[in-house]
Amino acid sequence: MATNDTKNAAQILAKTSLAEGMNEEDLDELLASAEVALRTYPKGAMIFHDGDMPHSLYILLEGEVHILKDTYSGRQIFISEIDRPGDMFGEVYEVLRRPYDMYVRAVTKVRLLEVSSHLFTLDVGAAPHRSALIVQRNLMKIFAGKAYAMHTKLKILASGTLREKIVRYLFPHVDAEGNVMLTVSREFIAAYLAVSRPSLSRELSTMQREGIIEATGRKIRVLDMDVFESYL
């Protein structure tokens, strides 16, 4: 990697859960590894296709990608968006060595740090680098966190009505003043709740007309907490 690119990648990587516990020397060692590469993709490029075998886990340095899935009838399903520097994707498939069952497309020009699993899956007798051991340890924590997040999602999806799903999704993010600042798009939330975006928007509008919430862009304010909490 070029010096400026390396510095930029190190600064972003240092803030990720994958690099938790790494010092500057560890970061330099990791980025210098032959198993780590910095790649740039133009807008519209496919990062990987449905059915491809994984070769890396990916860390976003710049830009935005969408995780998508096509149905047998050809309908495109939006699964998630990755738009925050340091966000990681594809790690589960890379570690398990299972083909992707979705695909990822660059929505803008993107720069990615690609880390091969060869870095932290060592042959018997190999001497691991400290940075590789830290990555391996942190991946265990990341997988545990994803398992907990999936447990939470299943509880939300088990809710009876769309309004209950919305309230249970928003409730953990409500601050002391009753405000929620969404960090993701409504399209993402709709995909998370397994509903269409128009359905989500209609229900939020209905809740607003009923005086339960006030929604402006990505900011939601709970106006009637008693009624809001009654849907938990």
PDB file of C-alpha atoms in Angstrom:
ATOM      1  CA  MET A   1       0.000   0.000   0.000  1.00  0.00           C
ATOM      2  CA  ALA A   2       1.090   3.575  -0.566  1.00  0.00           C
ATOM      3  CA  THR A   3       2.142   5.424   2.576  1.00  0.00           C
ATOM      4  CA  ASN A   4      -0.873   7.763   2.689  1.00  0.00           C
ATOM      5  CA  ASP A   5      -3.239   4.881   2.005  1.00  0.00           C
ATOM      6  CA  THR A   6      -1.625   2.858   4.777  1.00  0.00           C
ATOM      7  CA  LYS A   7      -1.947   5.689   7.274  1.00  0.00           C
ATOM      8  CA  ASN A   8      -5.581   6.243   6.370  1.00  0.00           C
ATOM      9  CA  ALA A   9      -6.348   2.528   6.582  1.00  0.00           C
ATOM     10  CA  ALA A  10      -4.553   2.267   9.937  1.00  0.00           C
ATOM     11  CA  GLN A  11      -6.535   5.177  11.382  1.00  0.00           C
ATOM     12  CA  ILE A  12      -9.850   3.623  10.371  1.00  0.00           C
ATOM     13  CA  LEU A  13      -8.833   0.080  11.299  1.00  0.00           C
ATOM     14  CA  ALA A  14      -7.736   1.216  14.774  1.00  0.00           C
ATOM     15  CA  LYS A  15     -11.336   2.215  15.544  1.00  0.00           C
ATOM     16  CA  THR A  16     -12.850  -1.127  14.538  1.00  0.00           C
ATOM     17  CA  SER A  17     -13.797  -4.011  16.798  1.00  0.00           C
ATOM     18  CA  LEU A  18     -11.519  -6.245  14.709  1.00  0.00           C
ATOM     19  CA  ALA A  19      -8.461  -4.259  15.855  1.00  0.00           C
ATOM     20  CA  GLU A  20      -9.478  -3.848  19.493  1.00  0.00           C
ATOM     21  CA  GLY A  21      -6.393  -4.203  21.692  1.00  0.00           C
ATOM     22  CA  MET A  22      -3.899  -3.537  18.900  1.00  0.00           C
ATOM     23  CA  ASN A  23      -1.118  -1.008  19.288  1.00  0.00           C
ATOM     24  CA  GLU A  24       0.524   0.904  16.439  1.00  0.00           C
ATOM     25  CA  GLU A  25       3.067  -1.850  15.872  1.00  0.00           C
ATOM     26  CA  ASP A  26       0.311  -4.469  15.618  1.00  0.00           C
ATOM     27  CA  LEU A  27      -1.585  -2.361  13.086  1.00  0.00           C
ATOM     28  CA  ASP A  28       1.534  -1.885  10.973  1.00  0.00           C
ATOM     29  CA  GLU A  29       2.223  -5.620  11.108  1.00  0.00           C
ATOM     30  CA  LEU A  30      -1.332  -6.428  10.052  1.00  0.00           C
ATOM     31  CA  LEU A  31      -1.375  -3.977   7.146  1.00  0.00           C
ATOM     32  CA  ALA A  32       2.032  -5.187   5.952  1.00  0.00           C
ATOM     33  CA  SER A  33       0.788  -8.773   5.717  1.00  0.00           C
ATOM     34  CA  ALA A  34       0.494 -10.356   2.284  1.00  0.00           C
ATOM     35  CA  GLU A  35      -2.985 -11.487   3.385  1.00  0.00           C
ATOM     36  CA  VAL A  36      -4.258  -7.897   3.602  1.00  0.00           C
ATOM     37  CA  ALA A  37      -5.008  -5.777   0.531  1.00  0.00           C
ATOM     38  CA  LEU A  38      -6.460  -2.334  -0.151  1.00  0.00           C
ATOM     39  CA  ARG A  39      -8.781  -2.262  -3.158  1.00  0.00           C
ATOM     40  CA  THR A  40     -10.843   0.416  -4.879  1.00  0.00           C
ATOM     41  CA  TYR A  41     -14.105  -0.332  -6.702  1.00  0.00           C
ATOM     42  CA  PRO A  42     -16.006   2.071  -8.991  1.00  0.00           C
ATOM     43  CA  LYS A  43     -19.670   2.922  -8.470  1.00  0.00           C
ATOM     44  CA  GLY A  44     -21.855   0.038  -9.595  1.00  0.00           C
ATOM     45  CA  ALA A  45     -19.133  -2.596  -9.271  1.00  0.00           C
ATOM     46  CA  MET A  46     -19.909  -5.975  -7.733  1.00  0.00           C
ATOM     47  CA  ILE A  47     -17.766  -6.738  -4.705  1.00  0.00           C
ATOM     48  CA  PHE A  48     -18.860 -10.370  -4.863  1.00  0.00           C
ATOM     49  CA  HIS A  49     -21.719 -12.362  -6.400  1.00  0.00           C
ATOM     50  CA  ASP A  50     -24.301 -14.721  -4.947  1.00  0.00           C
ATOM     51  CA  GLY A  51     -22.753 -18.200  -5.075  1.00  0.00           C
ATOM     52  CA  ASP A  52     -19.129 -17.024  -5.063  1.00  0.00           C
ATOM     53  CA  MET A  53     -16.736 -18.700  -2.639  1.00  0.00           C
ATOM     54  CA  PRO A  54     -15.327 -16.159  -0.175  1.00  0.00           C
ATOM     55  CA  HIS A  55     -11.681 -15.193  -0.183  1.00  0.00           C
ATOM     56  CA  SER A  56     -11.676 -12.267   2.263  1.00  0.00           C
ATOM     57  CA  LEU A  57     -13.564 -10.399   4.920  1.00  0.00           C
ATOM     58  CA  TYR A  58     -14.101  -6.742   4.061  1.00  0.00           C
ATOM     59  CA  ILE A  59     -13.676  -3.515   6.010  1.00  0.00           C
ATOM     60  CA  LEU A  60     -15.117  -0.347   4.506  1.00  0.00           C
ATOM     61  CA  LEU A  61     -12.696   2.570   4.363  1.00  0.00           C
ATOM     62  CA  GLU A  62     -14.683   4.930   2.158  1.00  0.00           C
ATOM     63  CA  GLY A  63     -17.986   4.982   0.259  1.00  0.00           C
ATOM     64  CA  GLU A  64     -21.129   2.864   0.532  1.00  0.00           C
ATOM     65  CA  VAL A  65     -22.141  -0.648  -0.481  1.00  0.00           C
ATOM     66  CA  HIS A  66     -25.485  -2.436  -0.411  1.00  0.00           C
ATOM     67  CA  ILE A  67     -26.022  -6.079   0.491  1.00  0.00           C
ATOM     68  CA  LEU A  68     -28.701  -7.512  -1.811  1.00  0.00           C
ATOM     69  CA  LYS A  69     -30.481 -10.733  -2.708  1.00  0.00           C
ATOM     70  CA  ASP A  70     -32.502 -11.688  -5.790  1.00  0.00           C
ATOM     71  CA  THR A  71     -35.571 -13.910  -5.566  1.00  0.00           C
ATOM     72  CA  TYR A  72     -36.265 -16.694  -8.060  1.00  0.00           C
ATOM     73  CA  SER A  73     -38.775 -14.393  -9.757  1.00  0.00           C
ATOM     74  CA  GLY A  74     -36.085 -11.749 -10.234  1.00  0.00           C
ATOM     75  CA  ARG A  75     -37.173  -9.327  -7.491  1.00  0.00           C
ATOM     76  CA  GLN A  76     -34.298  -7.615  -5.725  1.00  0.00           C
ATOM     77  CA  ILE A  77     -34.378  -7.682  -1.916  1.00  0.00           C
ATOM     78  CA  PHE A  78     -32.456  -5.045   0.018  1.00  0.00           C
ATOM     79  CA  ILE A  79     -30.759  -6.629   3.042  1.00  0.00           C
ATOM     80  CA  SER A  80     -28.456  -3.985   4.451  1.00  0.00           C
ATOM     81  CA  GLU A  81     -26.330  -0.938   3.770  1.00  0.00           C
ATOM     82  CA  ILE A  82     -22.692  -0.507   4.760  1.00  0.00           C
ATOM     83  CA  ASP A  83     -21.741   3.162   4.823  1.00  0.00           C
ATOM     84  CA  ARG A  84     -19.679   3.847   7.942  1.00  0.00           C
ATOM     85  CA  PRO A  85     -15.872   3.681   7.691  1.00  0.00           C
ATOM     86  CA  GLY A  86     -14.744   0.685   9.714  1.00  0.00           C
ATOM     87  CA  ASP A  87     -17.903  -1.365   9.114  1.00  0.00           C
ATOM     88  CA  MET A  88     -17.132  -4.995   8.304  1.00  0.00           C
ATOM     89  CA  PHE A  89     -18.991  -7.524   6.153  1.00  0.00           C
ATOM     90  CA  GLY A  90     -18.522 -11.022   4.747  1.00  0.00           C
ATOM     91  CA  GLU A  91     -16.628 -12.298   7.782  1.00  0.00           C
ATOM     92  CA  VAL A  92     -18.988 -15.171   8.616  1.00  0.00           C
ATOM     93  CA  TYR A  93     -18.785 -16.628   5.101  1.00  0.00           C
ATOM     94  CA  GLU A  94     -15.005 -16.224   5.017  1.00  0.00           C
ATOM     95  CA  VAL A  95     -14.447 -18.023   8.311  1.00  0.00           C
ATOM     96  CA  LEU A  96     -16.960 -20.807   7.587  1.00  0.00           C
ATOM     97  CA  ARG A  97     -15.784 -21.126   3.959  1.00  0.00           C
ATOM     98  CA  ARG A  98     -19.347 -21.199   2.693  1.00  0.00           C
ATOM     99  CA  PRO A  99     -20.489 -19.639  -0.593  1.00  0.00           C
ATOM    100  CA  TYR A 100     -22.287 -16.316  -0.380  1.00  0.00           C
ATOM    101  CA  ASP A 101     -26.086 -16.457  -0.469  1.00  0.00           C
ATOM    102  CA  MET A 102     -26.325 -12.737  -1.319  1.00  0.00           C
ATOM    103  CA  TYR A 103     -24.281 -10.194  -3.247  1.00  0.00           C
ATOM    104  CA  VAL A 104     -22.722  -6.802  -2.574  1.00  0.00           C
ATOM    105  CA  ARG A 105     -22.695  -3.824  -4.931  1.00  0.00           C
ATOM    106  CA  ALA A 106     -20.844  -0.512  -4.651  1.00  0.00           C
ATOM    107  CA  VAL A 107     -23.366   2.343  -4.465  1.00  0.00           C
ATOM    108  CA  THR A 108     -20.540   4.878  -4.723  1.00  0.00           C
ATOM    109  CA  LYS A 109     -16.847   4.578  -5.414  1.00  0.00           C
ATOM    110  CA  VAL A 110     -15.562   2.517  -2.500  1.00  0.00           C
ATOM    111  CA  ARG A 111     -12.254   1.661  -0.883  1.00  0.00           C
ATOM    112  CA  LEU A 112     -12.093  -1.614   1.001  1.00  0.00           C
ATOM    113  CA  LEU A 113      -9.557  -3.357   3.165  1.00  0.00           C
ATOM    114  CA  GLU A 114      -9.701  -7.062   2.311  1.00  0.00           C
ATOM    115  CA  VAL A 115      -8.374  -9.522   4.894  1.00  0.00           C
ATOM    116  CA  SER A 116      -7.905 -13.171   3.925  1.00  0.00           C
ATOM    117  CA  SER A 117      -8.744 -15.849   6.490  1.00  0.00           C
ATOM    118  CA  HIS A 118      -5.271 -17.289   5.855  1.00  0.00           C
ATOM    119  CA  LEU A 119      -4.091 -14.556   8.205  1.00  0.00           C
ATOM    120  CA  PHE A 120      -5.735 -16.104  11.248  1.00  0.00           C
ATOM    121  CA  THR A 121      -6.308 -19.769  10.310  1.00  0.00           C
ATOM    122  CA  LEU A 122      -2.878 -21.267  10.720  1.00  0.00           C
ATOM    123  CA  ASP A 123      -1.477 -24.687   9.899  1.00  0.00           C
ATOM    124  CA  VAL A 124      -0.211 -26.862  12.727  1.00  0.00           C
ATOM    125  CA  GLY A 125       3.261 -25.750  13.709  1.00  0.00           C
ATOM    126  CA  ALA A 126       2.950 -22.265  12.246  1.00  0.00           C
ATOM    127  CA  ALA A 127       4.085 -19.401  14.451  1.00  0.00           C
ATOM    128  CA  PRO A 128       1.266 -16.835  14.595  1.00  0.00           C
ATOM    129  CA  HIS A 129       1.926 -13.116  14.618  1.00  0.00           C
ATOM    130  CA  ARG A 130       0.525 -11.171  17.551  1.00  0.00           C
ATOM    131  CA  SER A 131      -1.785  -9.200  15.235  1.00  0.00           C
ATOM    132  CA  ALA A 132      -3.223 -12.437  13.790  1.00  0.00           C
ATOM    133  CA  LEU A 133      -3.968 -13.759  17.279  1.00  0.00           C
ATOM    134  CA  ILE A 134      -5.710 -10.506  18.185  1.00  0.00           C
ATOM    135  CA  VAL A 135      -7.815 -10.685  15.009  1.00  0.00           C
ATOM    136  CA  GLN A 136      -8.768 -14.270  15.834  1.00  0.00           C
ATOM    137  CA  ARG A 137      -9.778 -13.320  19.394  1.00  0.00           C
ATOM    138  CA  ASN A 138     -11.752 -10.290  18.256  1.00  0.00           C
ATOM    139  CA  LEU A 139     -13.604 -12.285  15.609  1.00  0.00           C
ATOM    140  CA  MET A 140     -14.906 -14.535  18.384  1.00  0.00           C
ATOM    141  CA  LYS A 141     -16.276 -11.456  20.165  1.00  0.00           C
ATOM    142  CA  ILE A 142     -17.758 -10.139  16.923  1.00  0.00           C
ATOM    143  CA  PHE A 143     -19.525 -13.440  16.227  1.00  0.00           C
ATOM    144  CA  ALA A 144     -20.887 -13.487  19.787  1.00  0.00           C
ATOM    145  CA  GLY A 145     -22.200  -9.964  19.284  1.00  0.00           C
ATOM    146  CA  LYS A 146     -23.839 -10.927  15.996  1.00  0.00           C
ATOM    147  CA  ALA A 147     -25.482 -13.928  17.665  1.00  0.00           C
ATOM    148  CA  TYR A 148     -26.917 -11.651  20.356  1.00  0.00           C
ATOM    149  CA  ALA A 149     -28.092  -9.170  17.713  1.00  0.00           C
ATOM    150  CA  MET A 150     -29.828 -11.991  15.846  1.00  0.00           C
ATOM    151  CA  HIS A 151     -31.532 -13.081  19.082  1.00  0.00           C
ATOM    152  CA  THR A 152     -32.786  -9.518  19.554  1.00  0.00           C
ATOM    153  CA  LYS A 153     -33.982  -9.350  15.946  1.00  0.00           C
ATOM    154  CA  LEU A 154     -35.907 -12.611  16.285  1.00  0.00           C
ATOM    155  CA  LYS A 155     -37.701 -11.234  19.344  1.00  0.00           C
ATOM    156  CA  ILE A 156     -38.668  -8.115  17.389  1.00  0.00           C
ATOM    157  CA  LEU A 157     -39.846 -10.098  14.360  1.00  0.00           C
ATOM    158  CA  ALA A 158     -41.948 -12.304  16.644  1.00  0.00           C
ATOM    159  CA  SER A 159     -44.048  -9.244  17.554  1.00  0.00           C
ATOM    160  CA  GLY A 160     -47.658  -9.439  16.437  1.00  0.00           C
ATOM    161  CA  THR A 161     -48.110  -6.149  14.588  1.00  0.00           C
ATOM    162  CA  LEU A 162     -45.933  -3.807  12.571  1.00  0.00           C
ATOM    163  CA  ARG A 163     -46.398  -1.111  15.206  1.00  0.00           C
ATOM    164  CA  GLU A 164     -45.093  -3.456  17.902  1.00  0.00           C
ATOM    165  CA  LYS A 165     -42.093  -4.269  15.719  1.00  0.00           C
ATOM    166  CA  ILE A 166     -41.367  -0.568  15.194  1.00  0.00           C
ATOM    167  CA  VAL A 167     -41.642   0.256  18.895  1.00  0.00           C
ATOM    168  CA  ARG A 168     -39.457  -2.678  19.932  1.00  0.00           C
ATOM    169  CA  TYR A 169     -36.883  -1.673  17.327  1.00  0.00           C
ATOM    170  CA  LEU A 170     -36.833   1.973  18.448  1.00  0.00           C
ATOM    171  CA  PHE A 171     -37.152   1.518  22.220  1.00  0.00           C
ATOM    172  CA  PRO A 172     -33.501   0.596  23.009  1.00  0.00           C
ATOM    173  CA  HIS A 173     -32.383   3.774  21.222  1.00  0.00           C
ATOM    174  CA  VAL A 174     -34.702   6.236  22.997  1.00  0.00           C
ATOM    175  CA  ASP A 175     -32.757   8.710  25.158  1.00  0.00           C
ATOM    176  CA  ALA A 176     -33.873  10.357  28.420  1.00  0.00           C
ATOM    177  CA  GLU A 177     -35.657  13.128  26.489  1.00  0.00           C
ATOM    178  CA  GLY A 178     -37.573  10.659  24.346  1.00  0.00           C
ATOM    179  CA  ASN A 179     -35.512  11.243  21.218  1.00  0.00           C
ATOM    180  CA  VAL A 180     -34.163   8.697  18.747  1.00  0.00           C
ATOM    181  CA  MET A 181     -31.547   9.633  16.152  1.00  0.00           C
ATOM    182  CA  LEU A 182     -31.588   6.950  13.478  1.00  0.00           C
ATOM    183  CA  THR A 183     -28.162   6.010  12.143  1.00  0.00           C
ATOM    184  CA  VAL A 184     -29.567   3.981   9.247  1.00  0.00           C
ATOM    185  CA  SER A 185     -32.063   4.651   6.469  1.00  0.00           C
ATOM    186  CA  ARG A 186     -35.742   3.737   6.546  1.00  0.00           C
ATOM    187  CA  GLU A 187     -34.986   1.290   3.750  1.00  0.00           C
ATOM    188  CA  PHE A 188     -32.603  -0.504   6.098  1.00  0.00           C
ATOM    189  CA  ILE A 189     -35.147  -0.522   8.941  1.00  0.00           C
ATOM    190  CA  ALA A 190     -37.857  -1.862   6.632  1.00  0.00           C
ATOM    191  CA  ALA A 191     -35.552  -4.677   5.520  1.00  0.00           C
ATOM    192  CA  TYR A 192     -34.662  -5.407   9.154  1.00  0.00           C
ATOM    193  CA  LEU A 193     -38.348  -5.614  10.093  1.00  0.00           C
ATOM    194  CA  ALA A 194     -39.141  -7.671   6.967  1.00  0.00           C
ATOM    195  CA  VAL A 195     -41.708  -5.175   5.651  1.00  0.00           C
ATOM    196  CA  SER A 196     -41.844  -2.881   2.643  1.00  0.00           C
ATOM    197  CA  ARG A 197     -40.609   0.671   3.010  1.00  0.00           C
ATOM    198  CA  PRO A 198     -44.059   2.132   2.083  1.00  0.00           C
ATOM    199  CA  SER A 199     -45.652   0.034   4.849  1.00  0.00           C
ATOM    200  CA  LEU A 200     -43.102   1.299   7.367  1.00  0.00           C
ATOM    201  CA  SER A 201     -43.590   4.912   6.295  1.00  0.00           C
ATOM    202  CA  ARG A 202     -47.387   4.603   6.486  1.00  0.00           C
ATOM    203  CA  GLU A 203     -47.267   3.210  10.011  1.00  0.00           C
ATOM    204  CA  LEU A 204     -44.853   5.902  11.190  1.00  0.00           C
ATOM    205  CA  SER A 205     -47.162   8.530   9.668  1.00  0.00           C
ATOM    206  CA  THR A 206     -50.151   6.988  11.446  1.00  0.00           C
ATOM    207  CA  MET A 207     -48.297   7.002  14.770  1.00  0.00           C
ATOM    208  CA  GLN A 208     -47.450  10.635  14.158  1.00  0.00           C
ATOM    209  CA  ARG A 209     -51.082  11.554  13.428  1.00  0.00           C
ATOM    210  CA  GLU A 210     -52.125   9.799  16.627  1.00  0.00           C
ATOM    211  CA  GLY A 211     -49.696  11.956  18.587  1.00  0.00           C
ATOM    212  CA  ILE A 212     -47.450   9.078  19.663  1.00  0.00           C
ATOM    213  CA  ILE A 213     -44.320  10.247  17.873  1.00  0.00           C
ATOM    214  CA  GLU A 214     -42.955  13.101  15.817  1.00  0.00           C
ATOM    215  CA  ALA A 215     -40.719  12.130  12.903  1.00  0.00           C
ATOM    216  CA  THR A 216     -38.464  14.540  11.033  1.00  0.00           C
ATOM    217  CA  GLY A 217     -35.909  12.955   8.722  1.00  0.00           C
ATOM    218  CA  ARG A 218     -33.825  10.566  10.806  1.00  0.00           C
ATOM    219  CA  LYS A 219     -34.928  12.100  14.101  1.00  0.00           C
ATOM    220  CA  ILE A 220     -37.893  10.604  15.953  1.00  0.00           C
ATOM    221  CA  ARG A 221     -39.290  12.063  19.153  1.00  0.00           C
ATOM    222  CA  VAL A 222     -41.642  10.093  21.399  1.00  0.00           C
ATOM    223  CA  LEU A 223     -44.484  12.425  22.395  1.00  0.00           C
ATOM    224  CA  ASP A 224     -46.596   9.989  24.420  1.00  0.00           C
ATOM    225  CA  MET A 225     -44.302   7.560  26.220  1.00  0.00           C
ATOM    226  CA  ASP A 226     -47.134   5.703  27.978  1.00  0.00           C
ATOM    227  CA  VAL A 227     -48.841   4.815  24.707  1.00  0.00           C
ATOM    228  CA  PHE A 228     -45.477   4.132  23.030  1.00  0.00           C
ATOM    229  CA  GLU A 229     -44.449   1.681  25.767  1.00  0.00           C
ATOM    230  CA  SER A 230     -47.836  -0.049  25.672  1.00  0.00           C
ATOM    231  CA  TYR A 231     -46.710  -1.688  22.418  1.00  0.00           C
ATOM    232  CA  LEU A 232     -43.676  -3.328  24.010  1.00  0.00           C
TER     233      LEU A 232
END
